[in-house]
Every structure is written in C-alpha cells, then in structure tokens.
Amino acid sequence: MRVSRFGSRATGLGLVCALAGFAFAVSTGQSQSDSAAAAPRAVGSYVPLRFTTPHLLGTSGNVLNPLEYDLGDALFGSVITRYVTAEGGIKPYRFTTMGTQSLPNVIANTTSTLKLGISGVVAGKTPDTVAVNSTTFTGAPGLRFQVTVTDSILAGSTAKSGFFNLALFSKATTPFRFANDTIPSASLDAPYFARADVLAGRGTITTTVLSVTDMGTGAPLTPAMFAKLGMFLGTDGAFYGRPLAVGTYSITVRATDAFGAIALSRNNPNTVDQTFTLVVNDNPVTSSDTMTQSCRVSGDTSRGGADSLRLKGLINILGQDQFSLANSDFSFHLGSISFSGRLDRHGNLTQTTSNGSKFSVKINARTGTITIMTSRGTFINGFDLTGIKNGDIVRRPIQIVVGEAVNSVEVIDFLASVDGTRYQFNFMQGRSGQNASGGFQIVSVKGRDGVALNGQPGDAWHVGFVAQPRAGVTNPSGLREGIDNITAVNVRIGTNFAQAITGGGIIGAGPNIHFVGGPVDGLQSFKLSTISSKGLLNTRILSTVSTSIPLAADALKTNNIFFSLGIDVRRGSLDATYIGEHARRIFGFGTKYTDKPSARQSPPIQ
C-alpha cells in the first residue's frame, strides 16, 4: 500500500482455476550446502519465521516501517478475501489476533464481519463509511490491526507479530482499479497464495495474465510457460501454486468487468493493467499439509455426465481444536474442476453442482486420510485435449481448503491416455505421473511412555512418514533429484534431538534403505522406500528435555501439542538432495496418532 492511491471493490471469494496447460519439470540448478545437512540442527532452524506479506510502502517505494504490512485497498461495505502469509520455522503455522489492537477490537461496534482464520485468511465484510474507528499507519481511513504468527515448536520464542493495514475508500468516488500493486514473495516448493484484487468493477470481473518476464534473463514467458513453473492465476485474481524454480518474475495482469471496462493501475489513473513482481526465493525445506497419493480423472469430452474423478491422499488437520470437522467449509480445485460445500460432523460432504456432477468427500481427522470421488461428472474444459497424445504429461494444480486450518496446493504431472474424445489422466505415487511439487508429511505418530537413559520421563516414538522430493529440482551434479543412492540421513525430532546415519549404518542399495541402531542410539531403526517414498522410524525413549515434545499421555491436558520431525537425505558426499520438515498434532487418545490414554484422561469434546 503506497501512500498515494485512488479507488475498490473486491472480486469473488471462490477460486476458478483458468490458467493451466501441460508442462515438463523445470530445472533450477539449485545448490545446497553440505554443512546445512551434515551438522545436527533443530527442526525448523533453517529459515527463521517471518511474515511474507508485502510491507507498507511510501510513494518512492521505501518501506515505511518494518512492522507494518499491506493488505491492499478495499471499499467501505465490501466483501473481501486477503491473505496474511509467512515462511520459515516449521509448519503448521497459527495466525492469531488478540489484545487491544486485535481485529475484533478494531471493528467493534461496526457493521464489519471481517475475521482472521488460523490459516491466515482475512475474509468478510468491511465496515461502512460512518463506522470506521481506525486508520492505517499512514493516517488514511481504514483498518490497522495486529497479527501474531507462531509455528509448531517453541511458539513463545519464535512468534512474530506485525500490524496489517487495509485502506478503505468510497464506493461513489472510486474508479475501477486494482486494489494492490505488490504480492508476497514466494519460496521454492512452498504453497503460495496471493490476490490481484480490484475495486469498483461492474458485474463479474475476469482477470488474465498479459505477460510474464523472467527478470533475471529478460526473457518473456507465455502464461503456459508460467504454469510450467508451478504458478497459476485464477480468473478471480487469485495467484496460487507451488513455485518450482528460483527467480524474479514481472507479471502484468489485466482485469475486465462485465461491460468490458479495463481496471486502472493502483497508483496511476492514466494507465490500465497492473504489473506485479514475484520473487521466488531458494528454499531447501519441503513440507506439505496435503499430499495426493493417487488421482485419476477420466471421461469423454464429447458428452456430459461421463466424467469421473477419484482422489486419495493425506491431509494434516493441524488447526482443529477437536477431532470433529463439523461445519468446516471445504473447497476443491483441480484445474478448472471445482466444487465447495460444508463438511458434516463426521468430515463428510456430498455436493451436486449446477451441471449435475456429484461430488463426495470423506476426511478422517484421526487417520489424516481424505477421499474425493465423483459420479456422472461433467468437466467442461477441465482437461483440454488439444495437442495431447498418449504418454504425454499434463500438469495441473490441486488445491484443497478445509475451514480455517488448511489451505494447501500441490502441482501434479498426470500421465495422459487419450483415444479420440475419451481420456484418462493418472497419478499414483511411485508408479505413474509425478508430484512435481514434492512433499513431506508425517502419516502417523504413536508414543509409548517410559524413562529415558538420563532418568527423565519421555516417549519412545513410532513414526510413519512420506518423503517425496520435487521432480523439478536438480542437484549440483546435474542429476535429477531423488532419494535413491542415499549416502547419509540425518533425523531431527523436536528442538534438540538429532542423529546422523552415515556410511556403514545404511543397509541396502535397492529400493529400500534400512538402518538398525546400536544399543545406545536414540534412533532404533529407520526405513525408507526410494520408490514409494514411504518411510518408518522407531526411537528409543527420548526425554522431553531432548525433544521439547510433551509426553503423549499429557496431550489432552495441554493445548496444541505437535510432534515435529525433520529428515535430511543426502546423496553423494557434498550435496544435500532433500530436506523435509513438518509436524503433526498429537491427540493423546486411543487413535493411530498416539498411545492409549491413561484413566485420568477424558475423551475429546465433540
């Protein structure tokens, strides 16, 4: 938000994924230092936690204050969606706004319904003109509220706070223009969300990419080439994806209303269109809140009601305070295939869209599994078959949103089978297609109480995980990234425990890597399939001092306990080919996640 500007109305809330196109993996020439992987380190210590929402800027482009961030412009009394974003630390993040300068206090006694979700989404209706009781950092009419982001370990010491500014304008005097001129920076292989919002347009607003330029080389990129980088723009102005290449890109966007009017630049009333700068920073750490295990889309483009979709995957329901998913909003997007609805208390949803497509969703918050199916589907333009033949790779983004807790994107390279108007696109982890964005996620955690060697109370952990390297990254030797030919593994649990597996400790050179620890090793055993990317590790009893993770038996007595896991996989003597970090909520109940509770524990509130 620059100090001088002139007008707004927000576009719709839903994502319509219009920009896609098939593609190939993009090589980044990324290098990673050996010291980062070889030295024992705490989980989440690679990149400090910080906000990535753009700073509030002055007219000359200078940062006005390092603690002030820009959510763009909006109209009084309009419905908007904006994102507070962060990177670093270890996921999951939790965004909160509390105290005298919180969002609820700022909009108190107004008509506003704005709310900050724990995933960082700010959504709702802005105040009416006469109801504003706050101004921005620059003194302009608007809202300024404080947000704190915490990650899943040592929340008190890693928490970051800042002030977020939303400037408000009159509906009567604001021209049709863009609401923002900056978007957050991105990290390699990290889910990305931003918006190219507009104000004051009439009817449905359609947003398109006019041009993309690689500012490093000066080379222009077509929108389809931009999609090859793992980035997409919805017709509603939503940027999303998982960047697959480091670089700086200049993106010129056009917004057109229902009457053909073209939106003006945010700060220049004599210029149409808006140019954004997207910076994708290097990031060796991979994590994911959702992970597709298999997905098949098939059908016939010559007739309706003949298409089907079946997806199975993992989802980390990290922000839910209870097991229940009751009344959580759900939305799904695969290319231009999309639907939304509300989950029932069992995590189920059945939805019939206007074209007769029937969708069903089942999420198990305890096991972390998700299944999505359709029957009698009509996926108009969902998969354009123009130029696609058998054996081609078709790249599409998959986005899943669950309530305020999960908003995640993957980039999948499907294997295509085409026969005239009939088609089938397949992805199965380790067998067909590729998850171009990769992923790292804990599948299950079980704990067993005991006493560690140092005499401190602790838990022996049994952990299932998936370590799926992104397909678009090469190592310094120019080889395609992977987890085959492993020479060393470094396992990190919580904040202090780390154990390296090297040389003779690794057994097996085929599809499975094994490690069996000695009598005093904290890591008792480790197994990782280089084909399916599935892994399993067991520890001896680790004290809470060495992990900072409370006892599993105390999980129901302490709010938001997370099991944090990091794994560095090295191939060769110099390069760190894969680093994964994530956490999973410990429920402390008789579930797949942890040990059975003691008699003094109570079941979760439903």
XYZ file of C-alpha atoms in Angstrom, residues 352-358 375-378:
11
model
C -24.198 -31.797 -6.632
C -23.086 -28.912 -8.844
C -25.281 -26.997 -11.287
C -24.190 -29.192 -14.226
C -25.218 -32.387 -12.437
C -21.768 -33.521 -11.301
C -21.971 -35.345 -7.980
C -20.155 -39.736 -10.386
C -21.864 -38.577 -13.581
C -19.387 -35.711 -13.822
C -19.315 -33.025 -16.493
